[in-house]
Amino acid sequence: MERISDAHISAIREFLEKGKRVIEAMREAVLRHYSWEELPEPAEGNVYAVDGSRMTRRLTGAIIYAVSSVAIGEDLYYWNDIGMLYPYSNVEDRVRIHMDILEKRIGAMAYELGGDLVLMDGTLRSALIKPPTYADSTTKELYTKHGGKLLETALDFLEFLEKQWRSWKGELRERGFISSPSLPSRGVGGKDIFTLLMENRSKPILESLWWTTDMEELVVLFEYLEYLHALDKLFGCEVGAIAKTFYKREVVERAYRLEFEGLKRKLKSRELLNVAGMIVDTPVVSSLTSRRGYLKFSYSQGPKKAISNLVVDLMKEGALENLREILVLDGNDILGARIRPAYVRFTDGGLLYLLEVPEGQDFEETLSKIVALAEDEYVLPLEYAHHSVVIKKNEFDAYVNSILSNLIGEDEGYLDFLRYGREPLE
């Protein structure tokens, strides 16, 4: 790039100066409605920090990918999987969901194996109020088409997942890791999910062939059910989540709303008033104090997303009970989730993080367990989990190349699927 332009610096300085004036006015408003509290005393507990990672490579006729998750506490648990997908729709999202499933599974299993708290990286609320759009729309279409047969099949599939859960947990207890195909929706041991459901005596699958016209779409739906099942298991635990990057406006928006007339007089400029309507919480809350501590707030309620009738009906049938307890629903509309958020700083002058804890859980007790693990600015086990789980590109490429070499050695006909466009450049 060319030399840094004075005009660029000037424009950015003007943006920041305007923001500083808004923060000064918003700071006064926030302090009238919120309080910064001291961190509780540390409390000991077997806390499992959880994180996940993923990597993909696009080949001629398929996409090969790896996903992994780790839980670090008094024991260490790993879950790794490598798989292949046709370049069907929403591949990247499906790989991300696979990683999310493994994160939530390993966290819930670590808790069931003796943990006191599961600590996730990221947020809990977004997982609840933002269902994967592609999966949710597929579910709605299939339920409209197949109705009761699909509901009964979904219940059978969730029952099948419960059996798998017990098997996976036993393997994790015995070995400390799982490294094998982990989505039954995509088949197990050379058998597709429809064969597996037949073997488990699923009446709708055995009695007619209604499912044969939508097999690929049904696999996507079953993947979504695996995600919901893992999420439901997680919310059966004591759980918390810490996000490093977030763009919330809950504190500022409430203060802005309550103090609108006062702000209008103080800012005197319509332009600055507009900026106050756009600025996010982080710089304003950070300006309140540099001391360690936390600020509690509440998420606003209101229609966020409509979930499919199938999921609602599954809950009515007694499935996914933990999700039903934590979601705030109005019919099919998700109004919000029963989550308590707070902005937290673990050390004087440190960064601000977003902490989320389910409403039915003791917030201060959860925070006390996290404070016991905080050192300097961040929570050490989450840092360890991140570094332990990350899939490095060079290692992934070497592993994939080894797999492909073995497969091509068996049958050169596989080459039609396994070559990739960057070969001439490497």
XYZ file of C-alpha atoms in Angstrom:
426
model
C 0.000 0.000 0.000
C 0.981 3.620 -0.381
C 2.300 5.767 2.464
C -0.180 6.475 5.250
C -2.260 9.466 4.209
C -2.759 12.425 6.577
C -6.337 12.601 5.297
C -6.968 9.028 6.435
C -5.554 9.721 9.894
C -7.605 12.907 10.129
C -10.853 11.133 9.199
C -10.275 8.376 11.756
C -9.307 10.925 14.436
C -12.555 12.822 13.769
C -14.549 9.580 14.093
C -12.874 8.778 17.434
C -13.257 12.308 18.826
C -16.962 12.252 18.055
C -17.205 8.877 19.775
C -15.400 10.221 22.858
C -17.936 13.038 23.221
C -20.801 10.572 22.960
C -19.170 8.203 25.478
C -18.831 11.055 27.973
C -22.559 11.815 27.803
C -23.585 8.124 27.711
C -21.327 7.355 30.681
C -23.357 9.674 32.915
C -26.597 8.088 31.739
C -25.358 4.530 32.284
C -24.133 5.328 35.805
C -27.635 6.490 36.742
C -29.135 3.099 35.867
C -26.361 0.522 36.377
C -23.739 -0.212 39.019
C -20.232 -1.661 38.816
C -19.823 -4.389 41.445
C -16.825 -6.000 43.103
C -15.885 -9.511 41.999
C -16.831 -12.219 44.510
C -14.222 -14.213 46.394
C -12.764 -17.182 44.448
C -14.411 -20.574 44.994
C -12.825 -23.908 44.181
C -14.527 -26.299 41.779
C -13.839 -28.808 39.027
C -14.411 -26.450 36.103
C -14.122 -27.806 32.562
C -13.115 -25.256 29.929
C -14.365 -26.224 26.462
C -13.379 -25.100 22.981
C -13.537 -26.418 19.421
C -11.824 -26.081 16.063
C -12.423 -26.955 12.409
C -10.613 -27.070 9.069
C -11.736 -27.879 5.508
C -10.227 -28.643 2.105
C -12.191 -28.496 -1.120
C -11.519 -31.368 -3.530
C -12.805 -32.046 -7.039
C -15.948 -33.907 -6.053
C -16.141 -33.581 -2.288
C -15.070 -31.549 0.727
C -12.943 -33.173 3.403
C -12.919 -31.615 6.854
C -11.777 -32.082 10.425
C -13.522 -30.975 13.605
C -12.341 -31.283 17.188
C -13.311 -30.330 20.720
C -11.565 -30.431 24.076
C -12.614 -30.187 27.728
C -9.882 -29.268 30.219
C -10.449 -29.625 33.970
C -9.237 -32.148 36.528
C -9.156 -34.546 33.575
C -8.532 -33.941 29.892
C -11.033 -35.070 27.237
C -10.683 -34.872 23.440
C -13.135 -35.547 20.631
C -11.852 -35.561 17.035
C -13.595 -36.385 13.771
C -12.641 -36.212 10.128
C -15.246 -36.613 7.431
C -16.306 -35.890 3.905
C -19.306 -34.124 2.381
C -20.527 -33.702 -1.164
C -20.427 -30.029 -2.222
C -24.125 -29.864 -1.373
C -25.706 -26.664 -0.043
C -24.528 -25.012 3.201
C -21.394 -27.139 3.557
C -19.449 -24.583 5.626
C -22.387 -24.129 7.999
C -22.794 -27.887 8.367
C -19.117 -28.264 9.281
C -19.438 -25.446 11.840
C -22.530 -27.111 13.330
C -20.599 -30.408 13.562
C -17.925 -28.608 15.570
C -20.586 -26.972 17.775
C -22.146 -30.387 18.422
C -18.812 -31.844 19.563
C -18.152 -28.834 21.828
C -21.509 -29.139 23.553
C -21.303 -32.918 23.794
C -17.859 -33.004 25.351
C -18.776 -30.228 27.779
C -21.945 -31.997 28.937
C -20.166 -35.359 29.180
C -17.286 -33.878 31.193
C -19.886 -32.483 33.590
C -21.659 -35.840 33.844
C -18.287 -37.491 34.499
C -17.660 -35.348 37.582
C -17.425 -31.679 36.608
C -18.894 -28.836 38.682
C -19.124 -26.251 35.907
C -18.785 -26.227 32.117
C -17.173 -23.052 30.806
C -17.706 -22.380 27.107
C -15.959 -19.936 24.800
C -18.472 -17.593 23.116
C -22.123 -17.042 23.999
C -25.012 -19.250 25.087
C -27.809 -16.975 23.932
C -26.892 -16.912 20.248
C -27.000 -20.725 20.133
C -30.549 -20.566 21.510
C -32.178 -17.706 19.623
C -30.500 -18.177 16.240
C -31.235 -21.668 14.881
C -29.201 -22.518 11.754
C -31.345 -20.934 9.019
C -30.756 -23.641 6.422
C -31.625 -26.461 8.841
C -34.647 -24.703 10.294
C -36.146 -23.963 6.863
C -35.514 -27.571 5.752
C -37.242 -28.806 8.925
C -40.294 -26.623 8.302
C -40.648 -27.825 4.706
C -40.282 -31.489 5.627
C -42.746 -31.254 8.521
C -45.326 -29.578 6.316
C -44.869 -32.396 3.822
C -44.671 -35.446 6.112
C -46.396 -34.390 9.350
C -46.927 -37.080 11.982
C -44.608 -39.624 10.343
C -41.734 -37.169 10.659
C -42.578 -36.315 14.276
C -42.579 -39.986 15.261
C -39.334 -40.580 13.338
C -37.692 -37.582 15.041
C -38.661 -38.974 18.458
C -37.209 -42.353 17.470
C -34.018 -40.647 16.328
C -33.661 -38.762 19.624
C -34.152 -42.062 21.486
C -31.420 -43.582 19.306
C -29.157 -40.624 20.176
C -29.695 -41.337 23.886
C -28.273 -44.838 23.370
C -25.341 -43.368 21.469
C -24.821 -40.827 24.267
C -24.364 -43.567 26.849
C -21.915 -45.377 24.568
C -19.879 -42.216 23.845
C -19.759 -41.277 27.524
C -18.495 -44.754 28.408
C -15.782 -44.467 25.763
C -14.764 -41.030 27.010
C -14.633 -42.259 30.621
C -12.497 -45.252 29.665
C -10.121 -43.727 27.106
C -10.295 -39.956 27.580
C -10.826 -39.370 23.867
C -13.073 -40.252 20.932
C -11.665 -40.326 17.413
C -14.236 -41.810 15.074
C -17.279 -40.772 12.993
C -19.567 -38.974 15.423
C -22.725 -37.952 13.551
C -25.142 -40.914 13.360
C -27.254 -38.772 11.015
C -24.566 -39.436 8.390
C -24.363 -43.142 9.185
C -22.338 -45.493 11.373
C -20.227 -48.472 10.333
C -21.248 -48.322 6.678
C -24.976 -48.167 7.533
C -26.958 -45.029 6.765
C -29.273 -43.516 9.352
C -32.383 -45.035 7.758
C -30.921 -48.537 8.099
C -29.970 -47.768 11.699
C -33.505 -46.573 12.457
C -34.924 -49.723 10.866
C -32.678 -51.830 13.100
C -33.985 -49.842 16.073
C -37.562 -50.676 14.993
C -38.684 -47.178 14.016
C -42.266 -47.782 12.857
C -42.560 -44.866 10.371
C -39.360 -45.955 8.596
C -40.373 -49.630 8.528
C -44.009 -49.204 7.499
C -43.628 -47.179 4.290
C -41.100 -45.582 1.945
C -42.208 -41.953 2.427
C -38.647 -41.015 3.420
C -36.971 -42.191 0.186
C -37.927 -39.044 -1.744
C -36.194 -36.671 0.699
C -33.216 -38.614 2.013
C -30.571 -35.870 1.695
C -32.866 -33.264 3.258
C -33.742 -35.656 6.084
C -30.044 -36.179 6.831
C -29.704 -32.382 7.207
C -32.718 -32.396 9.534
C -31.237 -35.211 11.627
C -27.979 -33.228 11.896
C -30.050 -30.339 13.262
C -31.656 -32.686 15.797
C -28.180 -33.787 16.877
C -27.327 -30.135 17.459
C -30.510 -29.582 19.511
C -29.877 -32.784 21.472
C -26.320 -31.694 22.342
C -27.540 -28.206 23.276
C -30.253 -29.718 25.467
C -27.659 -31.876 27.247
C -25.459 -28.823 27.855
C -28.302 -26.938 29.532
C -28.774 -29.848 31.890
C -25.407 -28.838 33.402
C -24.079 -25.933 35.425
C -22.753 -23.854 32.552
C -21.302 -20.446 31.765
C -19.882 -18.798 28.660
C -17.313 -16.042 28.182
C -17.202 -14.092 24.924
C -14.146 -12.084 23.878
C -15.720 -10.324 20.890
C -19.266 -8.962 20.984
C -21.198 -5.957 19.742
C -24.076 -5.638 22.199
C -26.096 -2.462 22.707
C -28.255 -3.552 25.641
C -26.822 -1.201 28.309
C -26.408 1.789 26.022
C -29.819 1.307 24.418
C -31.654 1.209 27.737
C -29.779 4.252 29.075
C -30.334 6.034 25.752
C -34.050 5.314 25.934
C -34.426 6.400 29.558
C -32.277 9.504 29.159
C -33.226 10.573 25.637
C -34.349 14.090 26.469
C -31.351 14.748 28.683
C -28.983 13.480 26.020
C -30.665 15.629 23.417
C -29.946 18.725 25.488
C -26.368 17.701 26.292
C -25.305 16.598 22.829
C -26.951 19.574 21.091
C -26.108 18.037 17.739
C -28.395 15.742 15.778
C -25.315 14.105 14.297
C -23.960 13.241 17.740
C -27.400 12.058 18.799
C -27.351 9.615 15.880
C -23.926 8.338 16.940
C -25.274 7.755 20.448
C -27.938 5.587 18.854
C -25.279 3.429 17.177
C -22.464 3.135 19.709
C -22.013 -0.282 21.358
C -21.746 -1.109 25.052
C -18.048 -1.971 25.295
C -16.397 1.500 25.088
C -19.061 3.070 27.302
C -18.936 0.384 30.011
C -15.119 0.368 29.855
C -15.161 4.116 30.567
C -17.109 3.696 33.838
C -14.068 2.450 35.742
C -10.749 0.695 35.204
C -11.245 -1.487 38.306
C -11.857 -5.223 38.193
C -15.493 -6.133 38.727
C -18.704 -6.681 36.810
C -21.887 -4.992 35.613
C -25.093 -6.986 35.382
C -27.721 -6.170 32.773
C -30.671 -7.833 31.031
C -31.289 -8.766 27.430
C -34.284 -7.150 25.775
C -37.185 -9.445 24.921
C -38.989 -9.497 21.584
C -39.483 -11.752 18.555
C -36.068 -12.943 17.389
C -36.826 -15.954 15.238
C -39.594 -18.465 14.628
C -38.669 -22.112 15.141
C -40.336 -24.945 13.281
C -43.528 -26.639 14.456
C -41.567 -29.892 14.594
C -39.250 -28.613 17.343
C -42.169 -27.153 19.313
C -44.094 -30.428 18.968
C -41.058 -32.443 20.049
C -40.972 -30.342 23.210
C -44.689 -30.970 23.760
C -43.946 -34.703 23.518
C -41.442 -34.368 26.364
C -38.232 -34.193 24.331
C -35.594 -31.469 24.692
C -36.882 -30.497 28.150
C -33.896 -28.345 29.111
C -34.242 -26.260 25.949
C -37.945 -25.792 26.603
C -37.158 -24.508 30.097
C -34.594 -21.954 28.983
C -36.281 -20.611 25.828
C -38.899 -17.868 26.100
C -41.482 -18.826 23.494
C -44.720 -17.315 22.266
C -46.121 -20.073 20.096
C -43.354 -20.620 17.580
C -41.701 -17.239 18.131
C -38.510 -17.138 20.171
C -38.812 -14.015 22.335
C -35.517 -14.622 24.085
C -33.721 -16.974 26.452
C -33.541 -17.169 30.231
C -29.908 -16.072 30.349
C -28.261 -13.640 32.784
C -25.518 -11.550 31.159
C -22.838 -9.364 32.705
C -19.776 -7.464 31.570
C -16.746 -8.639 33.552
C -13.194 -7.382 34.020
C -10.898 -9.807 35.827
C -8.016 -7.459 36.606
C -7.571 -3.701 37.078
C -7.175 -2.067 33.680
C -7.979 -5.326 31.886
C -10.211 -6.076 28.952
C -13.975 -6.335 29.246
C -15.621 -9.725 28.615
C -19.223 -10.840 28.278
C -20.301 -13.537 30.741
C -23.568 -15.470 30.309
C -25.150 -17.779 32.897
C -28.581 -19.502 32.781
C -31.183 -17.828 35.001
C -31.827 -20.934 37.091
C -28.175 -21.029 38.165
C -26.539 -19.103 40.997
C -24.771 -16.251 39.183
C -22.393 -15.246 41.982
C -21.401 -18.849 42.700
C -20.659 -19.422 39.013
C -18.629 -16.216 38.828
C -16.711 -17.198 41.986
C -15.592 -20.450 40.342
C -14.482 -18.541 37.249
C -12.633 -15.897 39.303
C -10.602 -18.700 40.888
C -9.292 -19.569 37.409
C -8.654 -16.019 36.182
C -5.071 -14.870 35.941
C -4.057 -11.524 34.525
C -6.790 -10.554 32.043
C -8.317 -13.900 31.059
C -9.416 -17.298 32.333
C -6.440 -19.633 31.954
C -8.245 -22.935 31.239
C -10.061 -21.326 28.277
C -6.697 -20.194 26.940
C -5.299 -23.709 27.396
C -8.370 -25.202 25.700
C -7.959 -22.899 22.708
C -4.292 -23.769 22.216
C -4.934 -27.482 22.771
C -7.788 -27.833 20.281
C -6.762 -25.621 17.376
C -6.271 -27.599 14.159
C -3.108 -26.325 12.483
C -3.292 -26.079 8.709
C 0.043 -27.790 8.033
C -0.892 -30.726 10.293
C -4.347 -30.979 8.742
C -2.883 -30.913 5.218
C -0.330 -33.603 6.093
C -3.036 -35.803 7.629
C -5.371 -35.335 4.654
C -2.559 -36.055 2.182
C -1.778 -39.265 4.034
C -5.425 -40.359 3.932
C -5.756 -39.513 0.238
C -2.553 -41.353 -0.654
C -3.801 -44.466 1.104
C -7.182 -44.303 -0.617
C -5.769 -43.669 -4.082
C -3.373 -46.565 -3.545
C -6.419 -48.773 -3.039
C -8.352 -47.541 -6.078
C -7.271 -44.888 -8.593
C -10.941 -44.399 -9.446
C -11.148 -42.327 -6.265
C -9.066 -39.657 -8.042
C -12.194 -38.277 -9.709
C -13.298 -37.154 -6.269
C -10.023 -36.481 -4.520
C -7.970 -34.170 -6.720
C -8.110 -30.444 -6.078
C -7.697 -27.257 -8.077
C -4.557 -25.941 -6.380
C -2.427 -28.926 -7.381
C -0.675 -27.043 -10.249
C 0.329 -24.257 -7.812
C 1.912 -26.574 -5.249
